């Protein structure tokens, strides 16, 4: 009898309403807790975005360190070029070097330059080739980063630069040395990518801070890099075979350090929803058409 009474009481409409009310209350509490957690996450993300737009994003300093290491490695070779060219002149009898020498002699006669300036002409050729390749590669690298993202393309550039220094250390003939400079030139789009990353993580008001750090990296790199190269140029024993292995390995070490910084510290700054949908639109001939760029400036 007692069992039947309790069952009847449990199955009554009033008891059912009470159970339903308790369940609804528990569900509402759960939903409220979820809403609070979502709100906290939203506030945290908003705080991160606000911090980034205020110029406090740590990615700016990652870019600064990366550029500093890259520019130190890049400028080490500058004081060494005359001695390097003299080394290849004395030790390289390859067909490539002879053909290039004959071409330089014709150019020397054309402009009326003395023969003692051959090394200057060779250095000018290498510098012009490197800069021209950088000019070609930078817009293409920028277009690829708009499609694939900044991080993977920048890591590829850093890998190519490290490979160029490694080939320089192995170069026992002028052809391999030119190849190392060629690879370094086409991989040198990292400068424009660094500026793109700073643009991604800063606002118009705070962008000048990041660009100032880029300028500081250039200044420090072009101050201390040539000093290190000059040290090797003065104190290296140039009669002991390939004396340039030490500075090239130092440049390679700096490039590897740059690569490690990018691998472990750099995050992607261009979200997928902001990337270009078709790679063909990012790799058009207009990227290399200088006249079209100036026409755009005139329209503005």
mmCIF file of C-alpha atoms in Angstrom:
data_model
loop_
_atom_site.group_PDB
_atom_site.id
_atom_site.type_symbol
_atom_site.label_atom_id
_atom_site.label_comp_id
_atom_site.label_asym_id
_atom_site.label_seq_id
_atom_site.Cartn_x
_atom_site.Cartn_y
_atom_site.Cartn_z
ATOM 1 C CA UNK A 1 0.000 0.000 0.000
ATOM 2 C CA UNK A 2 2.751 2.411 0.939
ATOM 3 C CA UNK A 3 4.585 1.615 -2.307
ATOM 4 C CA UNK A 4 1.499 2.304 -4.421
ATOM 5 C CA UNK A 5 0.898 5.570 -2.615
ATOM 6 C CA UNK A 6 4.457 6.777 -3.178
ATOM 7 C CA UNK A 7 4.337 5.781 -6.848
ATOM 8 C CA UNK A 8 1.056 7.617 -7.296
ATOM 9 C CA UNK A 9 2.509 10.671 -5.634
ATOM 10 C CA UNK A 10 5.602 10.558 -7.857
ATOM 11 C CA UNK A 11 3.544 10.232 -11.024
ATOM 12 C CA UNK A 12 1.243 13.080 -10.132
ATOM 13 C CA UNK A 13 1.223 16.224 -12.346
ATOM 14 C CA UNK A 14 2.487 18.427 -9.535
ATOM 15 C CA UNK A 15 5.476 16.215 -8.923
ATOM 16 C CA UNK A 16 6.185 16.095 -12.671
ATOM 17 C CA UNK A 17 6.158 19.895 -12.808
ATOM 18 C CA UNK A 18 8.555 20.036 -9.889
ATOM 19 C CA UNK A 19 10.960 17.635 -11.610
ATOM 20 C CA UNK A 20 10.740 19.570 -14.847
ATOM 21 C CA UNK A 21 11.427 22.807 -13.002
ATOM 22 C CA UNK A 22 14.521 21.319 -11.364
ATOM 23 C CA UNK A 23 15.818 20.060 -14.704
ATOM 24 C CA UNK A 24 15.196 23.438 -16.334
ATOM 25 C CA UNK A 25 17.001 25.195 -13.501
ATOM 26 C CA UNK A 26 20.025 22.908 -13.868
ATOM 27 C CA UNK A 27 20.100 23.452 -17.627
ATOM 28 C CA UNK A 28 19.915 27.208 -17.163
ATOM 29 C CA UNK A 29 22.768 27.087 -14.673
ATOM 30 C CA UNK A 30 24.861 25.076 -17.135
ATOM 31 C CA UNK A 31 24.064 27.497 -19.947
ATOM 32 C CA UNK A 32 24.935 30.448 -17.745
ATOM 33 C CA UNK A 33 28.277 28.865 -16.870
ATOM 34 C CA UNK A 34 28.977 28.219 -20.549
ATOM 35 C CA UNK A 35 28.072 31.798 -21.400
ATOM 36 C CA UNK A 36 30.408 33.070 -18.695
ATOM 37 C CA UNK A 37 33.251 30.929 -20.060
ATOM 38 C CA UNK A 38 32.599 32.107 -23.611
ATOM 39 C CA UNK A 39 32.558 35.705 -22.405
ATOM 40 C CA UNK A 40 35.863 35.199 -20.610
ATOM 41 C CA UNK A 41 37.426 33.681 -23.737
ATOM 42 C CA UNK A 42 36.090 36.540 -25.830
ATOM 43 C CA UNK A 43 37.524 39.104 -23.431
ATOM 44 C CA UNK A 44 40.886 37.316 -23.466
ATOM 45 C CA UNK A 45 41.003 37.289 -27.268
ATOM 46 C CA UNK A 46 39.925 40.917 -27.373
ATOM 47 C CA UNK A 47 42.682 41.767 -24.929
ATOM 48 C CA UNK A 48 45.237 40.015 -27.105
ATOM 49 C CA UNK A 49 44.009 41.819 -30.201
ATOM 50 C CA UNK A 50 44.057 45.150 -28.379
ATOM 51 C CA UNK A 51 47.572 44.479 -27.139
ATOM 52 C CA UNK A 52 48.664 43.627 -30.672
ATOM 53 C CA UNK A 53 47.126 46.767 -32.104
ATOM 54 C CA UNK A 54 48.853 48.828 -29.422
ATOM 55 C CA UNK A 55 52.194 47.648 -30.766
ATOM 56 C CA UNK A 56 52.866 45.202 -27.923
ATOM 57 C CA UNK A 57 52.623 42.041 -30.015
ATOM 58 C CA UNK A 58 55.758 39.956 -29.358
ATOM 59 C CA UNK A 59 55.878 38.993 -33.033
ATOM 60 C CA UNK A 60 57.349 42.426 -33.738
ATOM 61 C CA UNK A 61 60.362 41.569 -31.584
ATOM 62 C CA UNK A 62 60.634 38.133 -33.194
ATOM 63 C CA UNK A 63 60.843 39.879 -36.566
ATOM 64 C CA UNK A 64 63.456 42.276 -35.184
ATOM 65 C CA UNK A 65 65.698 39.447 -33.935
ATOM 66 C CA UNK A 66 65.253 37.556 -37.198
ATOM 67 C CA UNK A 67 66.198 40.583 -39.288
ATOM 68 C CA UNK A 68 69.185 41.387 -37.091
ATOM 69 C CA UNK A 69 70.624 37.877 -37.444
ATOM 70 C CA UNK A 70 69.949 37.894 -41.172
ATOM 71 C CA UNK A 71 71.588 41.273 -41.776
ATOM 72 C CA UNK A 72 74.627 40.417 -39.674
ATOM 73 C CA UNK A 73 75.166 37.315 -41.789
ATOM 74 C CA UNK A 74 74.496 39.226 -45.012
ATOM 75 C CA UNK A 75 77.002 42.024 -44.351
ATOM 76 C CA UNK A 76 79.903 39.828 -43.213
ATOM 77 C CA UNK A 77 80.862 39.145 -46.827
ATOM 78 C CA UNK A 78 81.013 42.788 -47.936
ATOM 79 C CA UNK A 79 84.605 43.567 -46.829
ATOM 80 C CA UNK A 80 85.729 40.127 -48.005
ATOM 81 C CA UNK A 81 84.720 40.436 -51.665
ATOM 82 C CA UNK A 82 88.056 41.815 -52.980
ATOM 83 C CA UNK A 83 90.040 39.098 -51.206
ATOM 84 C CA UNK A 84 87.585 36.428 -52.334
ATOM 85 C CA UNK A 85 87.874 37.494 -55.950
ATOM 86 C CA UNK A 86 91.659 37.498 -55.674
ATOM 87 C CA UNK A 87 91.529 33.955 -54.285
ATOM 88 C CA UNK A 88 89.447 32.696 -57.199
ATOM 89 C CA UNK A 89 91.694 34.539 -59.645
ATOM 90 C CA UNK A 90 94.696 32.597 -58.380
ATOM 91 C CA UNK A 91 93.052 29.216 -57.817
ATOM 92 C CA UNK A 92 90.237 28.848 -60.347
ATOM 93 C CA UNK A 93 91.042 27.705 -63.886
ATOM 94 C CA UNK A 94 87.518 26.655 -64.827
ATOM 95 C CA UNK A 95 85.881 27.499 -68.139
ATOM 96 C CA UNK A 96 83.214 29.545 -66.386
ATOM 97 C CA UNK A 97 85.769 31.816 -64.750
ATOM 98 C CA UNK A 98 87.728 32.281 -67.994
ATOM 99 C CA UNK A 99 84.595 33.184 -69.956
ATOM 100 C CA UNK A 100 83.501 35.619 -67.284
ATOM 101 C CA UNK A 101 86.977 37.146 -67.154
ATOM 102 C CA UNK A 102 86.990 37.686 -70.913
ATOM 103 C CA UNK A 103 83.588 39.342 -70.723
ATOM 104 C CA UNK A 104 84.813 41.621 -67.957
ATOM 105 C CA UNK A 105 87.897 42.532 -69.977
ATOM 106 C CA UNK A 106 85.721 43.547 -72.924
ATOM 107 C CA UNK A 107 83.570 45.662 -70.638
ATOM 108 C CA UNK A 108 86.713 47.133 -69.081
ATOM 109 C CA UNK A 109 88.012 48.165 -72.502
ATOM 110 C CA UNK A 110 84.621 49.567 -73.408
ATOM 111 C CA UNK A 111 84.470 51.883 -70.402
ATOM 112 C CA UNK A 112 88.220 52.535 -70.341
ATOM 113 C CA UNK A 113 88.775 51.220 -66.814
ATOM 114 C CA UNK A 114 92.336 50.260 -65.761
ATOM 115 C CA UNK A 115 93.102 46.561 -65.410
ATOM 116 C CA UNK A 116 93.685 46.869 -61.681
ATOM 117 C CA UNK A 117 89.968 47.543 -61.268
ATOM 118 C CA UNK A 118 88.967 44.078 -62.469
ATOM 119 C CA UNK A 119 88.119 43.008 -58.935
ATOM 120 C CA UNK A 120 85.899 46.070 -58.610
ATOM 121 C CA UNK A 121 84.047 45.081 -61.781
ATOM 122 C CA UNK A 122 83.631 41.517 -60.535
ATOM 123 C CA UNK A 123 82.344 42.788 -57.204
ATOM 124 C CA UNK A 124 79.957 45.116 -58.986
ATOM 125 C CA UNK A 125 78.714 42.232 -61.105
ATOM 126 C CA UNK A 126 78.033 40.058 -58.055
ATOM 127 C CA UNK A 127 76.374 42.881 -56.151
ATOM 128 C CA UNK A 128 74.189 43.834 -59.108
ATOM 129 C CA UNK A 129 73.192 40.219 -59.707
ATOM 130 C CA UNK A 130 72.239 39.766 -56.057
ATOM 131 C CA UNK A 131 70.182 42.972 -55.961
ATOM 132 C CA UNK A 132 68.486 42.209 -59.280
ATOM 133 C CA UNK A 133 67.462 38.748 -58.074
ATOM 134 C CA UNK A 134 66.145 40.265 -54.863
ATOM 135 C CA UNK A 135 64.163 42.749 -56.953
ATOM 136 C CA UNK A 136 62.600 39.883 -58.910
ATOM 137 C CA UNK A 137 61.972 37.651 -55.901
ATOM 138 C CA UNK A 138 60.480 40.131 -53.428
ATOM 139 C CA UNK A 139 57.099 40.709 -55.134
ATOM 140 C CA UNK A 140 56.762 37.003 -55.948
ATOM 141 C CA UNK A 141 57.527 36.040 -52.359
ATOM 142 C CA UNK A 142 55.008 38.612 -51.167
ATOM 143 C CA UNK A 143 52.363 37.180 -53.482
ATOM 144 C CA UNK A 144 53.043 33.642 -52.281
ATOM 145 C CA UNK A 145 52.733 34.774 -48.668
ATOM 146 C CA UNK A 146 49.314 36.265 -49.439
ATOM 147 C CA UNK A 147 48.188 32.787 -50.494
ATOM 148 C CA UNK A 148 50.128 30.373 -48.258
ATOM 149 C CA UNK A 149 50.657 32.641 -45.243
ATOM 150 C CA UNK A 150 53.633 34.613 -43.957
ATOM 151 C CA UNK A 151 55.252 31.980 -41.762
ATOM 152 C CA UNK A 152 55.874 29.110 -44.229
ATOM 153 C CA UNK A 153 57.159 31.429 -46.957
ATOM 154 C CA UNK A 154 59.462 33.264 -44.551
ATOM 155 C CA UNK A 155 60.845 29.945 -43.299
ATOM 156 C CA UNK A 156 61.532 28.916 -46.912
ATOM 157 C CA UNK A 157 63.400 32.187 -47.489
ATOM 158 C CA UNK A 158 65.491 31.678 -44.355
ATOM 159 C CA UNK A 159 66.285 28.114 -45.436
ATOM 160 C CA UNK A 160 67.451 29.324 -48.848
ATOM 161 C CA UNK A 161 69.662 31.971 -47.260
ATOM 162 C CA UNK A 162 71.241 29.396 -44.936
ATOM 163 C CA UNK A 163 71.850 27.110 -47.922
ATOM 164 C CA UNK A 164 73.601 29.936 -49.780
ATOM 165 C CA UNK A 165 76.078 30.442 -46.924
ATOM 166 C CA UNK A 166 76.708 26.713 -46.715
ATOM 167 C CA UNK A 167 77.506 26.619 -50.441
ATOM 168 C CA UNK A 168 79.814 29.581 -49.947
ATOM 169 C CA UNK A 169 81.744 27.577 -47.346
ATOM 170 C CA UNK A 170 82.051 24.694 -49.819
ATOM 171 C CA UNK A 171 82.947 26.810 -52.840
ATOM 172 C CA UNK A 172 86.368 25.997 -54.247
ATOM 173 C CA UNK A 173 85.621 27.521 -57.627
ATOM 174 C CA UNK A 174 83.979 30.703 -58.785
ATOM 175 C CA UNK A 175 80.957 28.947 -60.311
ATOM 176 C CA UNK A 176 79.860 27.507 -56.954
ATOM 177 C CA UNK A 177 80.400 30.870 -55.305
ATOM 178 C CA UNK A 178 78.197 32.569 -57.914
ATOM 179 C CA UNK A 179 75.586 29.843 -57.379
ATOM 180 C CA UNK A 180 75.590 30.578 -53.652
ATOM 181 C CA UNK A 181 75.016 34.273 -54.349
ATOM 182 C CA UNK A 182 72.261 33.385 -56.815
ATOM 183 C CA UNK A 183 70.400 31.288 -54.225
ATOM 184 C CA UNK A 184 70.890 34.009 -51.628
ATOM 185 C CA UNK A 185 69.475 36.631 -53.983
ATOM 186 C CA UNK A 186 66.283 34.775 -54.843
ATOM 187 C CA UNK A 187 65.775 33.958 -51.146
ATOM 188 C CA UNK A 188 66.131 37.551 -50.000
ATOM 189 C CA UNK A 189 62.416 38.323 -50.014
ATOM 190 C CA UNK A 190 62.419 38.017 -46.237
ATOM 191 C CA UNK A 191 62.850 41.780 -45.820
ATOM 192 C CA UNK A 192 59.537 42.608 -47.467
ATOM 193 C CA UNK A 193 57.879 39.720 -45.621
ATOM 194 C CA UNK A 194 59.104 41.081 -42.297
ATOM 195 C CA UNK A 195 57.445 44.400 -43.053
ATOM 196 C CA UNK A 196 54.248 42.584 -44.032
ATOM 197 C CA UNK A 197 54.213 40.775 -40.684
ATOM 198 C CA UNK A 198 54.625 44.057 -38.830
ATOM 199 C CA UNK A 199 51.728 45.463 -40.838
ATOM 200 C CA UNK A 200 49.604 42.433 -39.924
ATOM 201 C CA UNK A 201 50.089 42.776 -36.164
ATOM 202 C CA UNK A 202 49.936 46.564 -35.820
ATOM 203 C CA UNK A 203 47.518 49.383 -36.473
ATOM 204 C CA UNK A 204 48.148 52.529 -38.488
ATOM 205 C CA UNK A 205 48.953 54.430 -35.299
ATOM 206 C CA UNK A 206 51.440 51.878 -33.947
ATOM 207 C CA UNK A 207 52.992 50.714 -37.217
ATOM 208 C CA UNK A 208 55.783 53.264 -36.981
ATOM 209 C CA UNK A 209 57.171 51.458 -33.909
ATOM 210 C CA UNK A 210 57.600 48.231 -35.815
ATOM 211 C CA UNK A 211 59.105 49.975 -38.821
ATOM 212 C CA UNK A 212 61.510 51.765 -36.482
ATOM 213 C CA UNK A 213 62.696 48.373 -35.232
ATOM 214 C CA UNK A 214 63.315 47.340 -38.841
ATOM 215 C CA UNK A 215 65.476 50.440 -39.271
ATOM 216 C CA UNK A 216 67.362 49.644 -36.061
ATOM 217 C CA UNK A 217 68.012 46.089 -37.271
ATOM 218 C CA UNK A 218 69.404 47.455 -40.548
ATOM 219 C CA UNK A 219 71.626 49.938 -38.723
ATOM 220 C CA UNK A 220 73.032 47.365 -36.305
ATOM 221 C CA UNK A 221 73.513 44.809 -39.064
ATOM 222 C CA UNK A 222 75.387 47.201 -41.338
ATOM 223 C CA UNK A 223 77.524 48.459 -38.434
ATOM 224 C CA UNK A 224 78.667 45.203 -36.851
ATOM 225 C CA UNK A 225 78.478 42.833 -39.834
ATOM 226 C CA UNK A 226 81.156 44.598 -41.907
ATOM 227 C CA UNK A 227 83.273 44.968 -38.768
ATOM 228 C CA UNK A 228 83.233 41.193 -38.321
ATOM 229 C CA UNK A 229 84.016 40.713 -42.008
ATOM 230 C CA UNK A 230 86.883 43.212 -41.809
ATOM 231 C CA UNK A 231 88.311 41.277 -38.867
ATOM 232 C CA UNK A 232 88.445 38.131 -41.003
ATOM 233 C CA UNK A 233 89.833 40.088 -43.961
ATOM 234 C CA UNK A 234 92.705 41.445 -41.872
ATOM 235 C CA UNK A 235 93.653 38.502 -39.690
ATOM 236 C CA UNK A 236 92.833 35.526 -41.913
ATOM 237 C CA UNK A 237 95.817 33.656 -43.320
ATOM 238 C CA UNK A 238 95.110 34.019 -47.026
ATOM 239 C CA UNK A 239 97.992 31.720 -47.935
ATOM 240 C CA UNK A 240 96.465 28.753 -46.116
ATOM 241 C CA UNK A 241 94.020 27.555 -48.761
ATOM 242 C CA UNK A 242 90.325 28.467 -48.566
ATOM 243 C CA UNK A 243 90.620 31.004 -45.753
ATOM 244 C CA UNK A 244 86.998 32.150 -46.181
ATOM 245 C CA UNK A 245 85.548 28.995 -44.611
ATOM 246 C CA UNK A 246 85.491 30.564 -41.129
ATOM 247 C CA UNK A 247 83.475 33.697 -42.024
ATOM 248 C CA UNK A 248 81.135 31.680 -44.236
ATOM 249 C CA UNK A 249 80.463 29.201 -41.425
ATOM 250 C CA UNK A 250 79.830 32.102 -39.060
ATOM 251 C CA UNK A 251 77.297 33.513 -41.519
ATOM 252 C CA UNK A 252 75.775 30.040 -41.838
ATOM 253 C CA UNK A 253 75.491 29.779 -38.037
ATOM 254 C CA UNK A 254 73.716 33.130 -37.855
ATOM 255 C CA UNK A 255 71.357 32.023 -40.625
ATOM 256 C CA UNK A 256 70.574 28.792 -38.764
ATOM 257 C CA UNK A 257 69.874 30.858 -35.646
ATOM 258 C CA UNK A 258 67.497 32.996 -37.685
ATOM 259 C CA UNK A 259 65.767 29.870 -38.981
ATOM 260 C CA UNK A 260 65.348 28.463 -35.462
ATOM 261 C CA UNK A 261 63.868 31.736 -34.227
ATOM 262 C CA UNK A 262 61.295 31.619 -37.009
ATOM 263 C CA UNK A 263 60.486 27.948 -36.454
ATOM 264 C CA UNK A 264 59.934 28.166 -32.710
ATOM 265 C CA UNK A 265 58.883 31.763 -32.053
ATOM 266 C CA UNK A 266 57.013 33.062 -35.091
ATOM 267 C CA UNK A 267 53.288 32.436 -35.393
ATOM 268 C CA UNK A 268 51.161 32.943 -38.480
ATOM 269 C CA UNK A 269 49.946 36.544 -38.706
ATOM 270 C CA UNK A 270 47.735 36.281 -41.797
ATOM 271 C CA UNK A 271 44.528 34.328 -41.021
ATOM 272 C CA UNK A 272 43.158 31.992 -43.666
ATOM 273 C CA UNK A 273 40.031 34.076 -44.137
ATOM 274 C CA UNK A 274 42.171 37.074 -45.142
ATOM 275 C CA UNK A 275 44.318 35.214 -47.662
ATOM 276 C CA UNK A 276 43.944 35.313 -51.414
ATOM 277 C CA UNK A 277 41.729 32.497 -52.656
ATOM 278 C CA UNK A 278 43.519 31.902 -55.962
ATOM 279 C CA UNK A 279 47.283 31.805 -56.287
ATOM 280 C CA UNK A 280 47.106 33.037 -59.877
ATOM 281 C CA UNK A 281 45.812 36.406 -58.679
ATOM 282 C CA UNK A 282 48.847 36.829 -56.412
ATOM 283 C CA UNK A 283 51.416 35.946 -59.095
ATOM 284 C CA UNK A 284 50.645 38.253 -61.978
ATOM 285 C CA UNK A 285 53.011 40.102 -64.288
ATOM 286 C CA UNK A 286 51.852 43.345 -62.699
ATOM 287 C CA UNK A 287 54.066 42.537 -59.711
ATOM 288 C CA UNK A 288 57.162 43.110 -61.856
ATOM 289 C CA UNK A 289 55.737 45.878 -64.019
ATOM 290 C CA UNK A 290 57.256 49.033 -62.549
ATOM 291 C CA UNK A 291 55.344 51.376 -64.850
ATOM 292 C CA UNK A 292 52.028 50.061 -63.531
ATOM 293 C CA UNK A 293 53.148 50.867 -59.984
ATOM 294 C CA UNK A 294 53.942 54.464 -60.912
ATOM 295 C CA UNK A 295 50.631 54.771 -62.741
ATOM 296 C CA UNK A 296 48.859 53.792 -59.524
ATOM 297 C CA UNK A 297 50.752 56.508 -57.651
ATOM 298 C CA UNK A 298 49.685 59.074 -60.248
ATOM 299 C CA UNK A 299 46.039 58.075 -59.867
ATOM 300 C CA UNK A 300 46.280 58.492 -56.108
#
